[in-house]
XYZ file of C-alpha atoms in Angstrom:
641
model
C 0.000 0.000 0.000
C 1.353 3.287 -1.199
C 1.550 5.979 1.600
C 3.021 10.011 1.798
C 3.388 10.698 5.022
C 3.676 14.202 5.901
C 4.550 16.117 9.305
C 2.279 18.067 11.691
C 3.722 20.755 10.482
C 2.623 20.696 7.128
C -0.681 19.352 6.832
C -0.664 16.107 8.681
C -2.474 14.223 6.549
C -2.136 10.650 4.583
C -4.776 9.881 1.450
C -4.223 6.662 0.071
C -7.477 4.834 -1.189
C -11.098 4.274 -1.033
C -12.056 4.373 2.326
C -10.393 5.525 6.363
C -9.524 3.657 8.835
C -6.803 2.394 11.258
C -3.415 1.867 9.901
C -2.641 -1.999 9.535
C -6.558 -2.501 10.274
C -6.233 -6.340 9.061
C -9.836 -5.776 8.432
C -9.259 -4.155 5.067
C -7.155 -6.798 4.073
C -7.609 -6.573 0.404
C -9.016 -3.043 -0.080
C -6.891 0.031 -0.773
C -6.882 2.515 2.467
C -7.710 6.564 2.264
C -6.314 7.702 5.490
C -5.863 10.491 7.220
C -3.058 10.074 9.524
C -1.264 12.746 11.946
C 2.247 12.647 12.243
C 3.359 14.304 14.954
C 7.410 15.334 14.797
C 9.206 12.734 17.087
C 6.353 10.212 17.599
C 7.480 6.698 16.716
C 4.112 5.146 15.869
C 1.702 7.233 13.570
C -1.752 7.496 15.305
C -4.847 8.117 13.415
C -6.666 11.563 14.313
C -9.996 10.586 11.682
C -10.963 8.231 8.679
C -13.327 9.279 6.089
C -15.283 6.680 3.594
C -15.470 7.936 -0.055
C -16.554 5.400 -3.227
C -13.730 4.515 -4.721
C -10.117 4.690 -5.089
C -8.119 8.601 -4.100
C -4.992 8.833 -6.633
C -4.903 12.274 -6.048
C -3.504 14.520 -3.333
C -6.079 16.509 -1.279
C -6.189 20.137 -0.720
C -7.009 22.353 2.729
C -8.437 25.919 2.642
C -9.734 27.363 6.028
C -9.958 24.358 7.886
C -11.815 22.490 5.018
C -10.542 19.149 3.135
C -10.964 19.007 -0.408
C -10.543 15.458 -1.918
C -11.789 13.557 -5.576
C -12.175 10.100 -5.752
C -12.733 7.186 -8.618
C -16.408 7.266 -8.052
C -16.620 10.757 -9.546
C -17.373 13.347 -6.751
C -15.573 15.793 -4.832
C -15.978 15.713 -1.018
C -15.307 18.114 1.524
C -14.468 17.212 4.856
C -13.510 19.651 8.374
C -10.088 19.066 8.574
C -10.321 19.031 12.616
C -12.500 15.677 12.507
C -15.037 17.627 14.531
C -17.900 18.023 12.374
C -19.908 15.299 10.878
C -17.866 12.998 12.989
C -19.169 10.089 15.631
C -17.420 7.412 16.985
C -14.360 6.772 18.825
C -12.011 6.655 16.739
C -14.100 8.917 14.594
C -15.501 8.421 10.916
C -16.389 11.483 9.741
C -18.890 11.634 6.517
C -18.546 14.997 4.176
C -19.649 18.815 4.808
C -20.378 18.933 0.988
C -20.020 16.695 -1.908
C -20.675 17.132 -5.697
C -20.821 14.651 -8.733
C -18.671 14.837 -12.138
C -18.989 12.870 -14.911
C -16.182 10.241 -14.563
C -13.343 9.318 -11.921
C -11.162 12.063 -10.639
C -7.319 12.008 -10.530
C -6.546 15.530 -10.016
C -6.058 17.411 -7.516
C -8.907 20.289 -6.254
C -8.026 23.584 -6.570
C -10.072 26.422 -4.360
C -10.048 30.084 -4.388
C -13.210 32.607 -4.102
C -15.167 30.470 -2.830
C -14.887 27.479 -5.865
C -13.589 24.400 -6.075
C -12.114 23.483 -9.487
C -11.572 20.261 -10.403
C -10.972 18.173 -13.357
C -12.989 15.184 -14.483
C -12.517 11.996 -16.338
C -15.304 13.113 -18.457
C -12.915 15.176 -20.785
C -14.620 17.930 -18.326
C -13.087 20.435 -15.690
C -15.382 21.331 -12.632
C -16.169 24.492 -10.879
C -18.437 24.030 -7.818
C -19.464 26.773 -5.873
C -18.985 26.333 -1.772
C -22.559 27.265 -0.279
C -22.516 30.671 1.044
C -18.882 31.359 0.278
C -18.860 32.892 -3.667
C -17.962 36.022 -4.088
C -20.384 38.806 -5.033
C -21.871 39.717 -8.342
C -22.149 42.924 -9.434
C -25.127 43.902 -11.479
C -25.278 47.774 -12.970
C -27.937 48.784 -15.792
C -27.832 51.733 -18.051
C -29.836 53.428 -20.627
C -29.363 53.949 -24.474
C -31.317 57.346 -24.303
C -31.396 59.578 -20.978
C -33.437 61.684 -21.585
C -35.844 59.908 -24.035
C -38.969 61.440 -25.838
C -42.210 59.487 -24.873
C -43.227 56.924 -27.839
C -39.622 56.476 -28.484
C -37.838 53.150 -28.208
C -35.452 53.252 -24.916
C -33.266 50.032 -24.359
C -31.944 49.144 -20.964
C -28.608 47.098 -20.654
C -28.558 45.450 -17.361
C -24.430 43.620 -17.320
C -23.657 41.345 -14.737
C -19.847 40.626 -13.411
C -18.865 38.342 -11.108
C -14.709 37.828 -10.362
C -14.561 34.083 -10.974
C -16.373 34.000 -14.181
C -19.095 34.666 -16.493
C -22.926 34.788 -14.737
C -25.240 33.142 -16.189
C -29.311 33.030 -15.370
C -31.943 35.378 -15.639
C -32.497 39.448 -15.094
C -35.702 41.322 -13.932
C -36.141 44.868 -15.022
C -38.282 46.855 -13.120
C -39.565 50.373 -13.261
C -40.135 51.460 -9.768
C -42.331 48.030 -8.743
C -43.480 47.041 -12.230
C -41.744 44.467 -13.995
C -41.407 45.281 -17.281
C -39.451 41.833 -18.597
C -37.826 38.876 -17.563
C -34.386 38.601 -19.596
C -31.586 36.134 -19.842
C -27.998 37.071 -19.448
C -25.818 36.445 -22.756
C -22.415 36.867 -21.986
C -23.017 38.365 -19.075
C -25.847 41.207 -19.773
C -29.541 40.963 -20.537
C -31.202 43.963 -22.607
C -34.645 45.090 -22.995
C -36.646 47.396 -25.314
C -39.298 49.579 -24.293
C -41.394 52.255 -25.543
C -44.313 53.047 -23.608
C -42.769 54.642 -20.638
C -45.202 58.056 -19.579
C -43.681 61.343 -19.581
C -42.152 61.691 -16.201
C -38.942 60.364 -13.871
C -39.129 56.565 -13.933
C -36.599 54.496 -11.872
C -35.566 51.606 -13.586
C -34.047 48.582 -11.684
C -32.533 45.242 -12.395
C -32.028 42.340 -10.434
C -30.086 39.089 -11.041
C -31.727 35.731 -9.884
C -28.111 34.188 -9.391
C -27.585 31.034 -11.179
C -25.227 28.149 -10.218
C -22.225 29.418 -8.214
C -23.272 33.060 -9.101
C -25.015 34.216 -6.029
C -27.884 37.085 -6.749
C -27.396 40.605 -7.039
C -29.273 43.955 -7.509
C -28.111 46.789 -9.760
C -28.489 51.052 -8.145
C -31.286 51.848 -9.659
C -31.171 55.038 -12.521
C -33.600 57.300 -13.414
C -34.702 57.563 -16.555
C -36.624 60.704 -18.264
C -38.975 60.579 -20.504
C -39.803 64.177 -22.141
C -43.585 64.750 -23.836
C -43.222 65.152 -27.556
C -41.945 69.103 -27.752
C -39.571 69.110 -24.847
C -36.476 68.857 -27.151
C -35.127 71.988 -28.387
C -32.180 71.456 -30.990
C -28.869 73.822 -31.921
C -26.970 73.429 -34.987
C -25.063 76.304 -36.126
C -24.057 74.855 -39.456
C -27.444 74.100 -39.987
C -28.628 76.759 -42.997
C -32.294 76.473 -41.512
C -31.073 77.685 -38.138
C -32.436 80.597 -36.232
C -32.313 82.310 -32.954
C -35.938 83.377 -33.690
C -37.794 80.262 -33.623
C -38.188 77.101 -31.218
C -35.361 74.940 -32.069
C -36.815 72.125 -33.902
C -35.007 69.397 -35.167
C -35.632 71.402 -39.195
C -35.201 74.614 -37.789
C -32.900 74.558 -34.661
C -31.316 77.439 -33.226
C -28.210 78.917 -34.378
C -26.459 79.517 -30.793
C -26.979 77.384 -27.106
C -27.462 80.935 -26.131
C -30.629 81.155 -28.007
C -31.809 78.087 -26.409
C -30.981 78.735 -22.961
C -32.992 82.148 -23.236
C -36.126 80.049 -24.235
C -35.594 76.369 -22.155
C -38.029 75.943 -19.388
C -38.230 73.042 -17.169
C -38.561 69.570 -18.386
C -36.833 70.937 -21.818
C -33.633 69.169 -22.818
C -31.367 71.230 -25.305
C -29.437 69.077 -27.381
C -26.049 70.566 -29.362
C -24.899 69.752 -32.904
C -21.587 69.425 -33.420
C -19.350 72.207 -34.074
C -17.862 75.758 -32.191
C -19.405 78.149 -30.527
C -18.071 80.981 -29.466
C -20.362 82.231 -27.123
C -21.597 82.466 -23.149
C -24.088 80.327 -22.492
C -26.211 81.832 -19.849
C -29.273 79.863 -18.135
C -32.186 82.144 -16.684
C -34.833 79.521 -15.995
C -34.806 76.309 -13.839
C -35.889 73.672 -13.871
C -37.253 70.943 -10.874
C -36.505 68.083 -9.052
C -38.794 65.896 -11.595
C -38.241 68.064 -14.807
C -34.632 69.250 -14.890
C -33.169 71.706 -18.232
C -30.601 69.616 -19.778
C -27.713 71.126 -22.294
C -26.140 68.034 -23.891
C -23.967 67.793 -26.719
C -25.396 65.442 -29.213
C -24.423 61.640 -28.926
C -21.277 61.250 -30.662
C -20.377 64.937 -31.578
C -17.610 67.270 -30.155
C -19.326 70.711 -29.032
C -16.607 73.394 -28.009
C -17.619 76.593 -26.375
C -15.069 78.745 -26.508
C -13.535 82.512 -26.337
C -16.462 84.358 -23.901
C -15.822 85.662 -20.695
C -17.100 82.247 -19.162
C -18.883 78.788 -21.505
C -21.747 78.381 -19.258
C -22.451 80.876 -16.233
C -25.402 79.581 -13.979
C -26.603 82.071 -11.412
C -29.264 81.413 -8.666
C -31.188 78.555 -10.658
C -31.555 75.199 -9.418
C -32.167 71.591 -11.719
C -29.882 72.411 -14.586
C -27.569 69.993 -16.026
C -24.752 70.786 -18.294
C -23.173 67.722 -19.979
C -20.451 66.581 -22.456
C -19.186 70.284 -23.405
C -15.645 70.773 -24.338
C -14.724 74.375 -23.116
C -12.084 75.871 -23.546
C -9.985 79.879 -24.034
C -12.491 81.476 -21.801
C -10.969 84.875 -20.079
C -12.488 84.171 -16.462
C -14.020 80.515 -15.558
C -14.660 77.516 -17.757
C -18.182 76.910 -15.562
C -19.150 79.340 -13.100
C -22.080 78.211 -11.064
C -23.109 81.081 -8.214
C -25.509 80.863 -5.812
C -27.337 78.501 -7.266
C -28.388 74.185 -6.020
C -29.075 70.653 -7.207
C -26.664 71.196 -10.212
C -25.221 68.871 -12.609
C -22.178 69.155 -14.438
C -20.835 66.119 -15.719
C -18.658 64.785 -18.316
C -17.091 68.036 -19.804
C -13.347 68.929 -20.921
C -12.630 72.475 -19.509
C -9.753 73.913 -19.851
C -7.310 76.957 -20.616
C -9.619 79.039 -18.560
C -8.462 82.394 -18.113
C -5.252 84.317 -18.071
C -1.612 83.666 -16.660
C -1.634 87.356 -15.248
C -2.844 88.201 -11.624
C -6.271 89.278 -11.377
C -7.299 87.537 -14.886
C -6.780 83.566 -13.948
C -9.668 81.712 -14.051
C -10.845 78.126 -12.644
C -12.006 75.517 -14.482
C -15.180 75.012 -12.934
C -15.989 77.399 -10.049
C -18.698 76.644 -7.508
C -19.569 79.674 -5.350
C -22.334 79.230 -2.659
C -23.461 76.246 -4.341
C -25.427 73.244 -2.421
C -26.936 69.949 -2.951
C -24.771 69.628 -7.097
C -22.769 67.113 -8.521
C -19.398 67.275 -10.446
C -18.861 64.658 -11.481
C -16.685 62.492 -14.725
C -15.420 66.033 -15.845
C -11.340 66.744 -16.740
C -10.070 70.256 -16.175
C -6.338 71.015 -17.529
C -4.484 73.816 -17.823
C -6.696 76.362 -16.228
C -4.838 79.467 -14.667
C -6.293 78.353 -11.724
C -7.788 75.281 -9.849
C -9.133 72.633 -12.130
C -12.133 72.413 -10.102
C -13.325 75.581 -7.405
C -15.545 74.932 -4.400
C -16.121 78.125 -1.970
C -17.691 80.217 0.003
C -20.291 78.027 1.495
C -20.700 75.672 -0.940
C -22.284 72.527 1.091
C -23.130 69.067 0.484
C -21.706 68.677 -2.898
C -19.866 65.561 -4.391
C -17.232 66.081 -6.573
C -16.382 62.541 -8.613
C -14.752 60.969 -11.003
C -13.173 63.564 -11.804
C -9.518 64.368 -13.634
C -7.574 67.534 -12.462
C -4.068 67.769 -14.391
C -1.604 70.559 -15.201
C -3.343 73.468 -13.705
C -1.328 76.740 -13.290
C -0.723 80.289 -12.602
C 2.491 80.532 -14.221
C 3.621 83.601 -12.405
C 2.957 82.142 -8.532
C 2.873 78.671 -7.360
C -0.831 78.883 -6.242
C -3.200 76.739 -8.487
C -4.158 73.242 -7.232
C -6.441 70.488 -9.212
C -9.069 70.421 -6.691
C -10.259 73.415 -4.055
C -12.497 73.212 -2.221
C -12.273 76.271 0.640
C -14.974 77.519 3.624
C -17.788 74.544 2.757
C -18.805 71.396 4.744
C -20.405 68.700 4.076
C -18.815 67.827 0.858
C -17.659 64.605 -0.682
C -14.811 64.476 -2.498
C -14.307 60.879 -4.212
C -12.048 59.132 -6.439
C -10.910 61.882 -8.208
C -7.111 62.084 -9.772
C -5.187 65.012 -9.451
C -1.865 65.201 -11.198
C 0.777 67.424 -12.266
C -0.909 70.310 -11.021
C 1.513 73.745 -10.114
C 0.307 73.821 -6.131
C -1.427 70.740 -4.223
C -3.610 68.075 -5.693
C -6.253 68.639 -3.764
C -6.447 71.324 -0.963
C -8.809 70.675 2.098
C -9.039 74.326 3.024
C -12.440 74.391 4.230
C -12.543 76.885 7.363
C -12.789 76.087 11.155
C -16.457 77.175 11.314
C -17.097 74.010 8.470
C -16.762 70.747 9.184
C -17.439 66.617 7.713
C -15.984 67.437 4.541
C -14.426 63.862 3.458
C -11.650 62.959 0.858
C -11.805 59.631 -0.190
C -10.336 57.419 -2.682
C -8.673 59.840 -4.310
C -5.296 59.732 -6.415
C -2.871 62.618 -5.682
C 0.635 62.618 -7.567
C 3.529 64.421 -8.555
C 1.742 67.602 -7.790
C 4.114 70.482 -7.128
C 3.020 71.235 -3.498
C 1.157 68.709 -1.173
C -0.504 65.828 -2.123
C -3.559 66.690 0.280
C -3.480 69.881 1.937
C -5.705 69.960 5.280
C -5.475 73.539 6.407
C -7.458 76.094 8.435
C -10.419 73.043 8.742
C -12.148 71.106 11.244
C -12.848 67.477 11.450
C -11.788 66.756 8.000
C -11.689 62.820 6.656
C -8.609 61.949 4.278
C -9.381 58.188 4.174
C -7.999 55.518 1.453
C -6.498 57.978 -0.535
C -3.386 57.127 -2.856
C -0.753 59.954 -2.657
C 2.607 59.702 -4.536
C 5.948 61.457 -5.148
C 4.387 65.280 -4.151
C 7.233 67.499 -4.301
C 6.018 68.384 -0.401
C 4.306 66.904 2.104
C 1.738 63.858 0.760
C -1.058 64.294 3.423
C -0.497 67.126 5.423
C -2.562 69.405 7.847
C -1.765 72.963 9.472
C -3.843 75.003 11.612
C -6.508 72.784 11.580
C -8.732 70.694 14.571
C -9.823 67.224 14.738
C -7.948 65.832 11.283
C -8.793 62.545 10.799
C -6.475 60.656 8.797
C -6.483 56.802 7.889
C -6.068 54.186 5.664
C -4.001 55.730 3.364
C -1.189 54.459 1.155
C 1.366 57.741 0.917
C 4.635 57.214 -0.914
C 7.767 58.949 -1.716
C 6.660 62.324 -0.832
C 8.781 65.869 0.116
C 11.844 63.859 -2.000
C 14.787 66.595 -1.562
C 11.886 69.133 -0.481
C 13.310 72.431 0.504
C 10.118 72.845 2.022
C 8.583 70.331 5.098
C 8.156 67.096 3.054
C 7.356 63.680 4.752
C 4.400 61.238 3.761
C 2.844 62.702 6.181
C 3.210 65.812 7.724
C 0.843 67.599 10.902
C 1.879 70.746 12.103
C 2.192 71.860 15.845
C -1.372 73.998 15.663
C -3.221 70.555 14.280
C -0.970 67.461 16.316
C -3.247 68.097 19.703
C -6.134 66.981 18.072
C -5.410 64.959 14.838
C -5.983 61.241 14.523
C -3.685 59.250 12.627
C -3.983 55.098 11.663
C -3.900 52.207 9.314
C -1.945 54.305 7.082
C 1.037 52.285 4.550
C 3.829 54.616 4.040
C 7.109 54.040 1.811
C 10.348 56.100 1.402
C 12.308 54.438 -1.457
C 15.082 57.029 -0.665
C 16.279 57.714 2.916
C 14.312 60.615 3.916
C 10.834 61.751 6.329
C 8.094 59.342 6.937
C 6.424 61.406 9.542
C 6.902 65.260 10.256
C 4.940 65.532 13.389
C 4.618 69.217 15.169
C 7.975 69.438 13.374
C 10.062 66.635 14.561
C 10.532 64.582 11.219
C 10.985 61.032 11.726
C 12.631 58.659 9.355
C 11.203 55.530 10.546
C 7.276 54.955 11.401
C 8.547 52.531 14.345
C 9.984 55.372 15.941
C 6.991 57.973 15.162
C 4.844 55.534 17.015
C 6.871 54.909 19.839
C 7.293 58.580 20.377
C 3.598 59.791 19.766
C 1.586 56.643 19.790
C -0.153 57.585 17.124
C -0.156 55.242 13.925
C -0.736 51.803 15.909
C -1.949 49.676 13.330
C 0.321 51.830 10.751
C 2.318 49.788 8.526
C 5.571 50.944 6.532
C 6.678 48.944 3.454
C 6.589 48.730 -0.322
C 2.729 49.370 -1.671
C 3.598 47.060 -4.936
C 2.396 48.844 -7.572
C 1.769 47.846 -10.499
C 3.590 50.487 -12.185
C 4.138 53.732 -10.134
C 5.875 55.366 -13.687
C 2.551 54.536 -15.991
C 0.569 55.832 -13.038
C -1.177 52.460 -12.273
C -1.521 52.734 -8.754
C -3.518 49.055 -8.250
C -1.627 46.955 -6.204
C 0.454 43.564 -7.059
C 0.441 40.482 -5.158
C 2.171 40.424 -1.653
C 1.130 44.318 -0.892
C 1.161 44.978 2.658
C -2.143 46.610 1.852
C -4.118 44.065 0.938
C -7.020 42.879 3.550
C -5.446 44.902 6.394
C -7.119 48.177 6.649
C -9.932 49.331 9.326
C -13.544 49.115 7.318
C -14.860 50.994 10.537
C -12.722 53.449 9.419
C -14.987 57.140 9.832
C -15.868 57.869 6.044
C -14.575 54.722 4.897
C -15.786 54.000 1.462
C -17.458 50.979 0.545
C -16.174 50.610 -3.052
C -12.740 50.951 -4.266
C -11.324 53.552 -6.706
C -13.180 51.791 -9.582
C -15.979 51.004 -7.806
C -15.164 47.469 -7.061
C -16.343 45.909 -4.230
C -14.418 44.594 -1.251
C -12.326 41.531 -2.195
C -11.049 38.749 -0.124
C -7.585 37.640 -1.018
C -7.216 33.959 -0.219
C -3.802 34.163 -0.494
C -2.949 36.738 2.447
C -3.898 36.732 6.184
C -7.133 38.848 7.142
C -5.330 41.438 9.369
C -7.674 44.096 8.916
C -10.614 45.522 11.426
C -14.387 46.117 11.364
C -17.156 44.707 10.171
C -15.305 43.593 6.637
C -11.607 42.683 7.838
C -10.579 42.335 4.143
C -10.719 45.998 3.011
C -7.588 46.840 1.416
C -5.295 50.435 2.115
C -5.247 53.291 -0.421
C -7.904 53.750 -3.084
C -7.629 50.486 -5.054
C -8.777 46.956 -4.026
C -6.484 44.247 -4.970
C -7.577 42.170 -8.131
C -5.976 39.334 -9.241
């Protein structure tokens, strides 16, 4: 009888045959022996610890995941057994029958594989296996999106609901709903179901899809969208190479208007104002508004490239509320890109602005300025090369979320003084997975006042900006959490002059390099060390040089910034492995100290990654993280293999 025999300290464990039982049982005389046999280091005689029947012969070598045997057999089924011989196990000496047990097609000779909650296996069948553990797959994520948003009522709208899961393609059936009618049971192709539609009513409809799960996919529900559907008229059109267009009329489709101008003097709520192609050089100015159910939408038409260009500002929005300004590239304005005053509940997404304003003082302009502005969204717009910050949030502009977002070369030229993102004497804003690079002062600068608080920075990318990475200054109980912060030519995460900074799980590398400034990945000034909280933070110096400046001691180890201040318990210094630091790809390799170690309880910790993702469990690394999820990874990406 064939044995392996391996010590305690491996697995302990011997599999040789068709069924358990003692070694040298003389009652098996003829049968071939599984066993599982402990051999503890020094012991003369092998004792058993449990034996386990299976139907026919083992010729393969059995695998162990978190406390679980995994073993194929002749008979054609995969069995999982608890590796303790606890459960499912009577008798003294104990038989122990499976936790779980599936059926291929033909004897098995390989060995199981498991990861993500599958076990893979291959099959004499010609077939290879992939069983999902009950209760242990990983997520699915299901999102669904619209082909037309706005639509015109009687017009065909198809939804696209897409469902991913990270072992594999889904596979089962999709429900679309509008708010809690069904409108069709689909199944997934590839991965995503669509439906066609075209009796939706004039009005806001929220359109849902869920996935029924199917085989190891477990079920999943997509956010919901909303979906308008204008009445037959609400469209107003602008084509200025159109020869039929006029400033005069009502902006049909065979007579649009000439200018956006000329629409925005005339659009009214529930009116969406869709742009040809081409440039206009022109303000656009918007004196209506619109509501919370029948917004005024200025779009560029699908496909085309609309530039605004060479006014004083491409779209100024004063004291209106429900306007949405989408896919414009502006550009060579003299003051701001977008300037939004006074005004709440505003959209501006997915624009290019840039080369706002002058490189003299008193003529720089932002990108997009927000001034007073509450309850908006900025969201999937880039801003480069504005004479000022990329993207402008003041005076008492509260409960916004900037997103998605990309802030790069912003400058004054003359002064170092323009940052990618600003946001100054507001609270209450969220600023989210945003990437701000290259930019003449800090990425991002958390100036937000001490009368302002709970404005949180999140997921954000912050590099090779020529000040700070993120600058906490003159605020109260800001939140820099999960942020990725690289090679700032000061400080990466720093606060001055500011109360109750809380700053955690982080990844902050290679910061204040040769800074004739402070420098240090992170850096808190005397006026903000009283009160700041710092934790769970990864922080690398490739070069000698300051890990911590704290109330301006600079440390060059984070061993001895802890010992000294306490502060940073969890902390960990090392190598983030990225994937490539120089191409900017900030996701992390294999073997990063930041995988499934940060704190998910974390105030302001994100639930989604950089991208989105959700929260992944490495099998590969120990779960030394906190909180409810102790798998959440540091810094704004979630490991991937």
């Amino acid at each position: 009888m064939a044995r392996k025999i391996l010590s305690a300290a491996a697995v302990g464990f011997v599999l040789t045959g068709c069924w358990a039982g003692f070694r040298n049982d003389p009652a098996r005389t003829g049968q071939q022996p599984f066993e599982f046999i402990l051999s503890p280091t020094n012991v003369a005689e092998l004792e058993r610890v449990w034996a386990a029947p299976t139907g026919g012969a083992v010729s393969s070598s059995p695998a162990m995941v978190s406390g679980v045997v995994y073993v194929g057999s002749d008979d054609g089924q995969v069995r999982a057994f608890d590796a303790a011989g606890v459960t499912n196990c009577t008798g003294v000496p104990s038989t122990c029958t499976p936790l779980w047990n599936r059926t291929t097609g033909g004897a098995i000779t390989s060995s199981p594989a498991v990861a993500n909650g599958v076990v893979y296996i291959g099959s004499a069948d010609t077939s290879l296996y992939a069983f999902g553990l009950p209760g242990t797959a990983p997520p699915t994520t299901t999102t669904v999106s619209s082909n037309a948003n706005p639509a015109t009522a009687g017009t065909p709208i198809t939804f696209t609901a897409t469902v991913t899961s990270p072992i594999g393609v889904p596979t089962g059936t999709v429900t679309f709903t509008d708010g809690q009618t069904t409108l069709a049971n689909q199944t997934l192709a590839n991965g995503q179901a669509t439906v066609t539609v075209s009796n939706l009513t004039v009005g806001t409809h929220t359109i849902g899809a869920g996935y029924s799960g199917g085989g190891p996919f477990p079920a999943s529900s997509a956010s919901p969208i909303s979906q308008v559907v204008n009445a037959t008229g609400t469209l107003r059109y602008v084509d200025r190479a159109s020869s039929a267009c006029t400033d005069s009329g009502n902006g049909t489709v065979t007579a649009p208007f000439c200018t956006i101008n000329g629409a925005a003097l005339k659009a009214t709520a529930g009116q969406t104002v869709i742009v040809a192609a081409g440039t206009y050089a022109e303000q656009v100015t918007v004196v209506s508004s619109g509501t919370a159910t029948a917004p005024i939408i200025f779009t560029a038409a699908s496909g085309a490239t609309v530039n605004v260009s060479g006014a004083r500002n491409g779209f100024t929005i004063t004291g209106r509320s429900w306007i949405v300004v989408r896919g414009f590239d502006v550009t060579t304005t003299t003051s701001h890109g977008i300037s939004v005053i006074g005004s709440s509940n505003i959209v501006i997404e997915s624009n290019r602005v840039s080369r706002a304003g002058l490189p003299e003082a008193g003529r720089t302009g932002y990108g997009i300025h927000l001034s007073g502005v509450t309850q908006s969204f900025v969201s999937d717009n880039t801003t480069d090369r504005n004479t000022d910050a990329g993207i402008h949030v003041v005076a008492a502009s509260n409960s916004n979320v900037v997103t998605g977002n990309v802030s790069f070369s912003n400058a004054r030229g003359y002064v170092r003084a323009a940052a990618g993102i600003d946001v100054r004497e507001s609270t209450g804003n969220l600023v989210h997975a945003n990437v701000a690079h290259d930019n003449e002062d800090s990425g991002i600068n958390a100036w937000t006042g001490l009368t302002n608080g709970q404005n949180t920075f999140s997921n954000n990318i912050s590099q090779r900006n020529g000040d700070h990475g993120i600058d906490v200054h003159n605020a109260v109980d800001a939140r820099v959490i999960a942020n990725t912060v690289f090679r700032n030519a000061d400080s990466g995460i720093e606060s001055t002059t500011s109360t109750r900074t809380y700053i955690a799980n982080n990844v902050s590398v290679d910061n204040g390099i040769n800074s004739t400034r402070s420098g240090g990945n992170l850096r808190i000034d005397s006026s903000s060390a009283g009160t700041a909280t710092l934790n769970d933070d990864l922080v690398f110096m490739s070069v000698p040089g300051t890990v911590v400046d704290w109330s301006g001691t600079k440390y060059t180890t984070l061993a001895a910034f802890r010992s000294a201040t306490g502060q940073e318990s969890r902390g960990l210094e090392g190598d983030p492995r990225f994937r490539s630091a120089a191409a900017a790809d900030f996701r992390l390799l294999a073997g990063s100290p930041a995988i499934d170690s940060a704190n998910a309880d974390a105030s302001g910790q994100p639930a989604t990654d950089f991208n989105g993702l959700g929260r992944f469990d490495d099998p590969a690394t120990a779960n030394t993280g906190i909180g409810v999820i102790r798998f959440v990874d540091r810094g704004a990406f979630e490991y991937r293999p």
